[in-house]
Amino acid sequence: MSHSVTARSIKLLCLSLLLAGVIAPTASAATQAAPTAPTTTKANTAKYSSASSSSYVIPAKPNPDHRVVLSGTRNTRDMGGIKTADGKWQIRPKALIRSDRLYRLDDHDVTVLSHDYNVKNVVDFRTPGQVAGSPDAAIPGAPITYLSIFGPQAAANHGLGDGDFYGSRLELGYYAITGYRQFLNSLLTNKGATLFHCVTGKDRTGIAAVLILSALGMDKQTTVDDFMLSNFYYGREAVKQSWIDEYYQVISQNYTNISNYLTRELNFPVAKREQLKARYLVSTDGKNTPYSSAYTTAKPNPSVPTTPAPSTPKPATPAPVTKPSTTTTVTEAGQGDTIKPAKKAKKTVKITATKKRHTKYIYRLKGHKVWFKDAHLKHSKGKTAKSAKTKWRITKQETIKINGKKATYLKVQDNHHHTAWILKKYVVKIKQ
């Protein structure tokens, strides 16, 4: 009897202490009693990936200031606000607009582009057939320039992978080079905003944006992010990172970097790029100061008269013998590379024999060897890729005398019809 009373007294004491908060409940009791904490989820992100892999993750909701909301298009974006690699400059808003086809624009859309964005130039990268099938809606005061990047016919892959298609048709294709060359140069004189587009605004338009951003001084990450942003408007597989990776890889193999590609193929050297920057870039410090650099010369202030200082005549001294000066060029990274003045060419090249070659064999080229665009060796293509992957066929053979010494050069051609001349010993036969 006394034992049960004692036990009951102990239980009542423990219950009192528990209610008073002096002792804590057991782990299992705490787990059962505590309410489940709400789970916090990270903001949804769209990860743009290919069959291989991707390191580009950007917000599922991009900067709303970049999108031009129209009922008749899905992928219209203002490139304003995109920053240069050094972070000091950005594209002026309402100056460069990228879009998809415009044939579904309604009256409100036209008013937005004409009045709110001051579109004064439209560049259509579609083929004539695509234009005839769905012509653009007219924007008042904005004439249309037709630059078919695929030439007179719509593009077909002809068995190429999508990445190869980007390299062969959008980078090295004749119509792509001539079209993008005219487009970039037109931006130097266009007044008002320029809107450029194709069918979906992601391939031909996407590469046009890559070229603009590269010319304006944006880094590769920024250009790729802008390219991949089409996935937000069209779905996860609208564009793949492997496509733009292949584009940059072909540039690296043939031109070393995109700066050389802009200069050699698109006739858009550093001086023109500086003009483009002065036209489309402003400072990021909130003052929107127009871009300036060593290429922009300051005009004298007419309100401040300048009088030449009196000069004291000095006895004539013989002119010093000057050595050829070196020149400095601006590279992609913005650093100056000192280049020694080129010596006068002493090499004489004479073609002594020509022979067409038709062979069923496939060849590869030795890595990092000099090759040329012509048989007279006047126009260099630089050096072959260090790791040879492209397969070539021989179409022609020339026996050449270089300063009296004979050499044999072969004209090689890949399956995209790109050709080059290279020394015979650098061509290696492989099995089919």
Short mmCIF file of C-alpha atoms in Angstrom, two decimals:
data_model
loop_
_atom_site.label_atom_id
_atom_site.label_comp_id
_atom_site.label_asym_id
_atom_site.label_seq_id
_atom_site.Cartn_x
_atom_site.Cartn_y
_atom_site.Cartn_z
CA MET A 1 0.00 0.00 0.00
CA SER A 2 2.77 2.42 0.98
CA HIS A 3 4.68 1.44 -2.19
CA SER A 4 1.82 2.37 -4.51
CA VAL A 5 1.30 5.67 -2.71
CA THR A 6 4.98 6.46 -3.04
CA ALA A 7 4.98 5.61 -6.77
CA ARG A 8 1.88 7.73 -7.36
CA SER A 9 3.49 10.63 -5.51
CA ILE A 10 6.63 10.41 -7.68
CA LYS A 11 4.53 10.44 -10.91
CA LEU A 12 2.57 13.48 -9.74
CA LEU A 13 5.84 15.27 -8.87
CA CYS A 14 7.34 14.55 -12.33
CA LEU A 15 4.14 15.73 -14.05
CA SER A 16 4.25 18.97 -12.05
CA LEU A 17 7.89 19.58 -12.94
CA LEU A 18 7.21 18.83 -16.63
CA LEU A 19 4.32 21.29 -16.78
CA ALA A 20 6.46 23.90 -15.01
CA GLY A 21 9.23 23.45 -17.66
CA VAL A 22 11.85 22.37 -15.17
CA ILE A 23 12.60 19.13 -17.05
CA ALA A 24 12.51 18.50 -20.81
CA PRO A 25 10.41 15.84 -22.57
CA THR A 26 12.15 12.78 -24.01
CA ALA A 27 13.44 12.80 -27.57
CA SER A 28 10.59 10.63 -28.82
CA ALA A 29 7.98 12.78 -27.08
CA ALA A 30 9.52 15.94 -28.47
CA THR A 31 9.47 14.52 -31.96
CA GLN A 32 5.80 13.58 -31.67
CA ALA A 33 4.75 16.82 -30.01
CA ALA A 34 6.70 19.35 -32.13
CA PRO A 35 4.88 20.55 -35.28
CA THR A 36 6.54 19.81 -38.61
CA ALA A 37 8.64 22.76 -39.75
CA PRO A 38 7.66 24.18 -43.15
CA THR A 39 10.15 23.18 -45.85
CA THR A 40 11.77 26.02 -47.76
CA THR A 41 12.42 25.43 -51.44
CA LYS A 42 14.92 27.29 -53.52
CA ALA A 43 13.68 29.39 -56.40
CA ASN A 44 13.11 27.36 -59.51
CA THR A 45 16.04 27.50 -61.85
CA ALA A 46 16.27 26.53 -65.49
CA LYS A 47 19.40 24.54 -66.15
CA TYR A 48 20.34 24.62 -69.77
CA SER A 49 22.04 21.37 -70.56
CA SER A 50 22.85 19.16 -73.48
CA ALA A 51 23.23 15.43 -73.73
CA SER A 52 26.71 15.88 -72.33
CA SER A 53 26.73 18.41 -69.47
CA SER A 54 26.18 22.05 -68.70
CA SER A 55 27.56 24.50 -66.18
CA TYR A 56 25.19 27.32 -67.06
CA VAL A 57 22.41 27.86 -64.54
CA ILE A 58 20.47 31.10 -64.75
CA PRO A 59 17.26 32.21 -63.04
CA ALA A 60 13.98 30.79 -64.28
CA LYS A 61 12.69 34.36 -64.22
CA PRO A 62 15.20 36.51 -66.11
CA ASN A 63 15.49 40.22 -65.62
CA PRO A 64 12.02 41.49 -66.62
CA ASP A 65 13.60 44.68 -67.98
CA HIS A 66 15.15 42.65 -70.81
CA ARG A 67 11.96 41.12 -72.17
CA VAL A 68 9.78 43.09 -74.56
CA VAL A 69 6.28 41.81 -73.83
CA LEU A 70 4.37 41.44 -77.10
CA SER A 71 1.33 39.31 -77.83
CA GLY A 72 2.60 38.32 -81.27
CA THR A 73 6.11 37.07 -80.36
CA ARG A 74 7.66 34.79 -77.76
CA ASN A 75 11.34 35.66 -77.77
CA THR A 76 11.71 39.45 -78.06
CA ARG A 77 14.40 40.86 -75.76
CA ASP A 78 16.07 44.20 -75.22
CA MET A 79 19.84 43.70 -75.02
CA GLY A 80 20.14 46.87 -72.96
CA GLY A 81 21.83 46.44 -69.59
CA ILE A 82 24.18 43.59 -70.58
CA LYS A 83 27.58 44.47 -69.11
CA THR A 84 31.06 44.30 -70.58
CA ALA A 85 33.71 42.00 -69.14
CA ASP A 86 35.22 44.75 -66.97
CA GLY A 87 31.81 45.73 -65.59
CA LYS A 88 32.31 49.41 -66.42
CA TRP A 89 30.01 49.62 -69.44
CA GLN A 90 26.64 48.28 -70.52
CA ILE A 91 24.47 48.35 -73.63
CA ARG A 92 22.12 51.30 -73.83
CA PRO A 93 18.48 50.28 -73.34
CA LYS A 94 16.16 50.40 -76.33
CA ALA A 95 18.98 50.33 -78.88
CA LEU A 96 19.44 46.65 -79.84
CA ILE A 97 16.38 44.38 -79.88
CA ARG A 98 16.51 40.67 -80.75
CA SER A 99 13.32 38.88 -81.69
CA ASP A 100 11.57 36.05 -83.50
CA ARG A 101 9.28 36.41 -86.53
CA LEU A 102 7.04 39.47 -86.57
CA TYR A 103 4.13 38.42 -88.78
CA ARG A 104 1.75 38.02 -85.81
CA LEU A 105 2.26 41.51 -84.39
CA ASP A 106 -1.00 43.30 -83.61
CA ASP A 107 -1.54 47.06 -83.55
CA HIS A 108 -0.55 47.32 -79.89
CA ASP A 109 2.69 45.39 -80.51
CA VAL A 110 3.56 47.69 -83.41
CA THR A 111 2.94 50.74 -81.23
CA VAL A 112 5.17 49.35 -78.45
CA LEU A 113 8.07 48.74 -80.85
CA SER A 114 7.64 52.00 -82.74
CA HIS A 115 6.84 54.39 -79.88
CA ASP A 116 8.26 52.82 -76.72
CA TYR A 117 11.41 51.28 -78.22
CA ASN A 118 11.99 53.67 -81.14
CA VAL A 119 12.63 50.84 -83.63
CA LYS A 120 13.88 52.47 -86.84
CA ASN A 121 15.58 49.47 -88.47
CA VAL A 122 14.46 45.85 -88.92
CA VAL A 123 16.89 43.15 -90.09
CA ASP A 124 15.33 39.85 -91.21
CA PHE A 125 17.71 36.87 -91.32
CA ARG A 126 15.13 34.47 -92.84
CA THR A 127 15.25 32.95 -96.31
CA PRO A 128 13.15 34.45 -99.14
CA GLY A 129 10.75 31.50 -98.91
CA GLN A 130 10.26 32.00 -95.18
CA VAL A 131 9.67 35.70 -95.71
CA ALA A 132 7.11 35.07 -98.46
CA GLY A 133 5.26 32.54 -96.29
CA SER A 134 4.90 34.88 -93.31
CA PRO A 135 5.98 38.47 -94.07
CA ASP A 136 6.71 40.81 -91.16
CA ALA A 137 4.08 43.23 -89.95
CA ALA A 138 5.12 46.74 -90.93
CA ILE A 139 6.55 49.02 -88.27
CA PRO A 140 6.10 52.70 -89.27
CA GLY A 141 9.39 54.39 -90.11
CA ALA A 142 11.39 51.14 -89.89
CA PRO A 143 12.45 49.72 -93.28
CA ILE A 144 13.32 46.02 -93.43
CA THR A 145 16.73 44.77 -94.58
CA TYR A 146 16.69 41.15 -95.76
CA LEU A 147 19.92 39.25 -95.06
CA SER A 148 19.33 35.55 -95.54
CA ILE A 149 21.95 33.82 -93.41
CA PHE A 150 21.17 30.50 -95.12
CA GLY A 151 21.17 31.88 -98.65
CA PRO A 152 18.27 31.54 -101.06
CA GLN A 153 17.08 28.22 -99.64
CA ALA A 154 16.07 27.10 -96.17
CA ALA A 155 18.87 25.25 -94.38
CA ALA A 156 19.06 21.50 -94.12
CA ASN A 157 21.48 19.67 -91.88
CA HIS A 158 22.43 17.14 -94.56
CA GLY A 159 23.21 14.55 -91.91
CA LEU A 160 25.21 16.92 -89.73
CA GLY A 161 24.74 17.08 -85.99
CA ASP A 162 23.32 20.30 -84.60
CA GLY A 163 26.74 21.40 -83.34
CA ASP A 164 28.35 20.77 -86.75
CA PHE A 165 25.47 22.66 -88.33
CA TYR A 166 26.30 25.71 -86.21
CA GLY A 167 29.93 25.57 -87.24
CA SER A 168 29.40 24.92 -90.94
CA ARG A 169 26.34 27.03 -91.73
CA LEU A 170 26.24 29.78 -89.11
CA GLU A 171 29.97 30.45 -88.92
CA LEU A 172 31.82 29.34 -92.03
CA GLY A 173 29.00 29.37 -94.58
CA TYR A 174 29.37 31.96 -97.35
CA TYR A 175 25.94 33.52 -96.79
CA ALA A 176 26.42 33.64 -93.03
CA ILE A 177 29.76 35.44 -93.36
CA THR A 178 28.48 37.97 -95.91
CA GLY A 179 25.18 38.48 -94.07
CA TYR A 180 26.66 39.00 -90.60
CA ARG A 181 29.39 41.20 -92.08
CA GLN A 182 26.79 43.54 -93.60
CA PHE A 183 24.71 43.44 -90.41
CA LEU A 184 27.54 44.41 -88.06
CA ASN A 185 28.73 47.21 -90.30
CA SER A 186 25.19 48.59 -90.63
CA LEU A 187 25.00 48.99 -86.84
CA LEU A 188 27.69 51.68 -87.09
CA THR A 189 25.35 54.02 -89.00
CA ASN A 190 21.82 52.95 -88.02
CA LYS A 191 19.76 55.59 -86.27
CA GLY A 192 17.27 54.68 -83.57
CA ALA A 193 16.90 51.12 -82.33
CA THR A 194 17.69 48.12 -84.53
CA LEU A 195 15.52 45.00 -84.25
CA PHE A 196 16.97 41.81 -85.77
CA HIS A 197 15.20 38.47 -86.00
CA CYS A 198 14.74 35.13 -87.74
CA VAL A 199 11.96 32.53 -87.27
CA THR A 200 12.35 31.64 -83.60
CA GLY A 201 14.98 34.17 -82.55
CA LYS A 202 17.38 31.56 -81.19
CA ASP A 203 19.74 30.26 -83.92
CA ARG A 204 20.49 32.84 -86.62
CA THR A 205 19.47 35.63 -84.25
CA GLY A 206 21.32 33.98 -81.37
CA ILE A 207 24.60 33.94 -83.28
CA ALA A 208 24.07 37.57 -84.37
CA ALA A 209 23.76 38.46 -80.68
CA VAL A 210 26.94 36.48 -79.90
CA LEU A 211 28.82 38.52 -82.49
CA ILE A 212 27.44 41.83 -81.19
CA LEU A 213 28.31 41.01 -77.58
CA SER A 214 31.79 39.80 -78.56
CA ALA A 215 32.43 42.98 -80.54
CA LEU A 216 31.23 45.12 -77.62
CA GLY A 217 33.62 43.46 -75.15
CA MET A 218 31.41 41.01 -73.25
CA ASP A 219 33.07 37.83 -72.03
CA LYS A 220 32.24 34.35 -73.28
CA GLN A 221 30.14 33.47 -70.22
CA THR A 222 27.88 36.47 -70.83
CA THR A 223 27.42 35.68 -74.52
CA VAL A 224 26.61 32.03 -73.78
CA ASP A 225 24.14 33.00 -71.03
CA ASP A 226 22.31 35.29 -73.44
CA PHE A 227 22.27 32.55 -76.09
CA MET A 228 20.91 29.95 -73.64
CA LEU A 229 18.19 32.31 -72.40
CA SER A 230 16.02 31.26 -75.37
CA ASN A 231 15.29 28.09 -73.41
CA PHE A 232 13.24 30.11 -70.94
CA TYR A 233 10.89 31.27 -73.68
CA TYR A 234 10.80 28.14 -75.85
CA GLY A 235 11.42 25.24 -73.50
CA ARG A 236 14.34 23.26 -72.09
CA GLU A 237 15.66 21.86 -75.39
CA ALA A 238 15.20 24.92 -77.61
CA VAL A 239 18.97 25.40 -77.69
CA LYS A 240 21.74 23.25 -76.29
CA GLN A 241 25.05 24.21 -74.80
CA SER A 242 26.79 21.70 -77.07
CA TRP A 243 25.72 23.81 -80.08
CA ILE A 244 27.34 27.02 -78.89
CA ASP A 245 30.32 25.04 -77.59
CA GLU A 246 30.84 23.63 -81.10
CA TYR A 247 30.58 27.14 -82.53
CA TYR A 248 33.37 28.40 -80.28
CA GLN A 249 35.44 25.27 -80.90
CA VAL A 250 35.40 25.78 -84.69
CA ILE A 251 36.41 29.41 -84.15
CA SER A 252 39.29 28.30 -81.97
CA GLN A 253 40.47 25.74 -84.53
CA ASN A 254 40.33 28.11 -87.51
CA TYR A 255 40.93 31.59 -86.06
CA THR A 256 42.35 31.06 -82.53
CA ASN A 257 39.75 33.43 -81.06
CA ILE A 258 36.57 35.27 -81.97
CA SER A 259 38.44 38.57 -82.25
CA ASN A 260 40.38 37.21 -85.24
CA TYR A 261 37.15 35.85 -86.73
CA LEU A 262 35.52 39.29 -86.50
CA THR A 263 38.52 40.91 -88.15
CA ARG A 264 39.34 38.41 -90.89
CA GLU A 265 35.93 37.16 -91.99
CA LEU A 266 33.46 39.87 -90.98
CA ASN A 267 35.65 42.90 -91.76
CA PHE A 268 35.08 44.19 -88.25
CA PRO A 269 38.50 45.03 -86.75
CA VAL A 270 39.23 46.66 -83.40
CA ALA A 271 38.75 50.20 -84.73
CA LYS A 272 35.20 49.43 -85.87
CA ARG A 273 34.48 47.67 -82.60
CA GLU A 274 35.48 50.82 -80.76
CA GLN A 275 33.05 52.79 -82.93
CA LEU A 276 30.34 50.26 -82.07
CA LYS A 277 31.09 50.65 -78.36
CA ALA A 278 30.92 54.44 -78.60
CA ARG A 279 27.52 54.12 -80.24
CA TYR A 280 25.88 51.52 -77.97
CA LEU A 281 27.66 51.49 -74.59
CA VAL A 282 27.12 53.72 -71.56
CA SER A 283 28.68 53.65 -68.10
CA THR A 284 27.32 51.46 -65.31
CA ASP A 285 27.81 54.08 -62.58
CA GLY A 286 24.30 55.46 -63.00
CA LYS A 287 25.44 58.48 -65.01
CA ASN A 288 24.99 56.77 -68.42
CA THR A 289 28.15 58.39 -69.71
CA PRO A 290 28.78 57.45 -73.36
CA TYR A 291 31.70 55.08 -73.93
CA SER A 292 35.07 56.62 -74.69
CA SER A 293 38.55 55.24 -75.17
CA ALA A 294 41.88 56.01 -76.77
CA TYR A 295 40.19 55.56 -80.13
CA THR A 296 37.85 58.50 -79.50
CA THR A 297 39.72 61.78 -79.78
CA ALA A 298 38.56 64.74 -77.72
CA LYS A 299 37.46 67.76 -79.73
CA PRO A 300 38.95 71.14 -78.72
CA ASN A 301 36.66 73.43 -76.73
CA PRO A 302 35.89 76.45 -78.97
CA SER A 303 35.22 78.67 -75.94
CA VAL A 304 38.82 78.38 -74.81
CA PRO A 305 41.14 80.20 -77.23
CA THR A 306 44.48 78.61 -77.79
CA THR A 307 47.54 80.64 -78.68
CA PRO A 308 50.77 79.00 -79.68
CA ALA A 309 53.63 79.57 -77.30
CA PRO A 310 56.50 81.63 -78.71
CA SER A 311 59.26 79.43 -79.93
CA THR A 312 62.95 80.16 -79.68
CA PRO A 313 64.87 79.19 -82.80
CA LYS A 314 67.43 76.51 -82.19
CA PRO A 315 70.45 75.65 -84.28
CA ALA A 316 69.69 72.98 -86.81
CA THR A 317 70.77 69.53 -85.81
CA PRO A 318 70.96 66.49 -88.06
CA ALA A 319 67.87 64.35 -87.86
CA PRO A 320 68.45 61.23 -85.76
CA VAL A 321 68.27 57.88 -87.40
CA THR A 322 65.03 56.29 -86.26
CA LYS A 323 64.41 52.62 -86.05
CA PRO A 324 61.12 51.15 -87.19
CA SER A 325 58.63 51.64 -84.38
CA THR A 326 56.56 48.89 -82.93
CA THR A 327 52.80 49.00 -82.94
CA THR A 328 50.37 47.94 -80.27
CA THR A 329 47.13 46.14 -80.98
CA VAL A 330 44.24 45.60 -78.59
CA THR A 331 43.43 41.96 -78.02
CA GLU A 332 40.17 40.35 -76.94
CA ALA A 333 41.08 40.63 -73.28
CA GLY A 334 41.84 44.32 -73.67
CA GLN A 335 45.56 44.00 -73.21
CA GLY A 336 48.12 45.42 -75.60
CA ASP A 337 50.32 43.03 -77.53
CA THR A 338 53.52 44.53 -78.90
CA ILE A 339 54.10 43.45 -82.46
CA LYS A 340 57.40 43.94 -84.24
CA PRO A 341 57.18 45.55 -87.65
CA ALA A 342 56.95 43.01 -90.42
CA LYS A 343 60.00 42.61 -92.60
CA LYS A 344 59.69 42.87 -96.33
CA ALA A 345 58.87 39.53 -97.85
CA LYS A 346 61.76 38.06 -99.81
CA LYS A 347 60.04 34.80 -100.65
CA THR A 348 59.19 34.20 -104.29
CA VAL A 349 56.63 31.52 -105.13
CA LYS A 350 56.09 30.08 -108.60
CA ILE A 351 53.70 27.27 -109.55
CA THR A 352 55.41 24.92 -112.02
CA ALA A 353 52.90 22.03 -112.31
CA THR A 354 49.24 21.42 -111.51
CA LYS A 355 47.34 18.15 -111.24
CA LYS A 356 43.79 17.34 -110.18
CA ARG A 357 43.44 14.62 -107.59
CA HIS A 358 40.45 12.32 -107.09
CA THR A 359 40.96 9.78 -104.38
CA LYS A 360 38.68 7.52 -102.40
CA TYR A 361 40.91 7.78 -99.36
CA ILE A 362 40.30 10.10 -96.41
CA TYR A 363 43.09 12.09 -94.82
CA ARG A 364 43.84 13.97 -91.66
CA LEU A 365 46.18 16.91 -91.19
CA LYS A 366 49.06 17.01 -88.75
CA GLY A 367 48.42 19.34 -85.86
CA HIS A 368 49.75 22.88 -85.53
CA LYS A 369 51.10 23.14 -89.08
CA VAL A 370 50.95 26.24 -91.29
CA TRP A 371 48.37 26.16 -94.09
CA PHE A 372 47.17 28.66 -96.69
CA LYS A 373 44.07 29.86 -98.49
CA ASP A 374 45.78 29.95 -101.90
CA ALA A 375 48.44 28.01 -103.78
CA HIS A 376 50.69 31.07 -104.05
CA LEU A 377 50.99 31.01 -100.24
CA LYS A 378 50.14 34.70 -99.96
CA HIS A 379 47.16 34.36 -97.64
CA SER A 380 47.79 32.33 -94.51
CA LYS A 381 45.03 30.51 -92.62
CA GLY A 382 47.19 30.31 -89.54
CA LYS A 383 47.90 26.85 -88.21
CA THR A 384 45.94 23.62 -88.19
CA ALA A 385 44.24 22.48 -85.01
CA LYS A 386 46.51 20.79 -82.48
CA SER A 387 44.17 17.79 -82.27
CA ALA A 388 43.07 16.71 -85.75
CA LYS A 389 39.44 15.53 -85.89
CA THR A 390 38.25 16.78 -89.28
CA LYS A 391 38.46 14.38 -92.22
CA TRP A 392 39.73 15.75 -95.54
CA ARG A 393 39.94 14.72 -99.19
CA ILE A 394 42.60 15.77 -101.69
CA THR A 395 41.26 17.64 -104.75
CA LYS A 396 44.37 19.19 -106.30
CA GLN A 397 48.16 19.07 -106.28
CA GLU A 398 50.63 21.85 -107.12
CA THR A 399 54.37 21.67 -107.59
CA ILE A 400 55.74 24.97 -106.34
CA LYS A 401 59.15 26.61 -106.43
CA ILE A 402 59.87 28.66 -103.32
CA ASN A 403 63.01 30.71 -103.87
CA GLY A 404 64.08 28.11 -106.42
CA LYS A 405 63.42 25.07 -104.20
CA LYS A 406 60.65 22.64 -105.15
CA ALA A 407 57.83 21.73 -102.81
CA THR A 408 54.51 19.92 -103.24
CA TYR A 409 51.34 21.42 -101.82
CA LEU A 410 47.94 19.72 -101.72
CA LYS A 411 44.52 21.30 -101.81
CA VAL A 412 42.33 19.60 -99.22
CA GLN A 413 38.57 19.83 -98.73
CA ASP A 414 36.31 18.72 -95.89
CA ASN A 415 32.72 17.55 -96.17
CA HIS A 416 31.52 21.14 -95.67
CA HIS A 417 33.46 22.23 -98.79
CA HIS A 418 36.01 24.25 -96.83
CA THR A 419 39.36 24.19 -98.61
CA ALA A 420 43.00 24.94 -97.80
CA TRP A 421 46.51 24.40 -99.17
CA ILE A 422 49.06 22.55 -97.08
CA LEU A 423 52.46 20.94 -97.53
CA LYS A 424 52.18 17.34 -98.70
CA LYS A 425 54.17 15.91 -95.79
CA TYR A 426 51.56 17.25 -93.35
CA VAL A 427 48.78 15.17 -94.93
CA VAL A 428 48.35 11.64 -93.55
CA LYS A 429 46.15 8.95 -95.10
CA ILE A 430 43.74 7.20 -92.76
CA LYS A 431 41.38 4.26 -93.21
CA GLN A 432 37.79 4.87 -94.16
#
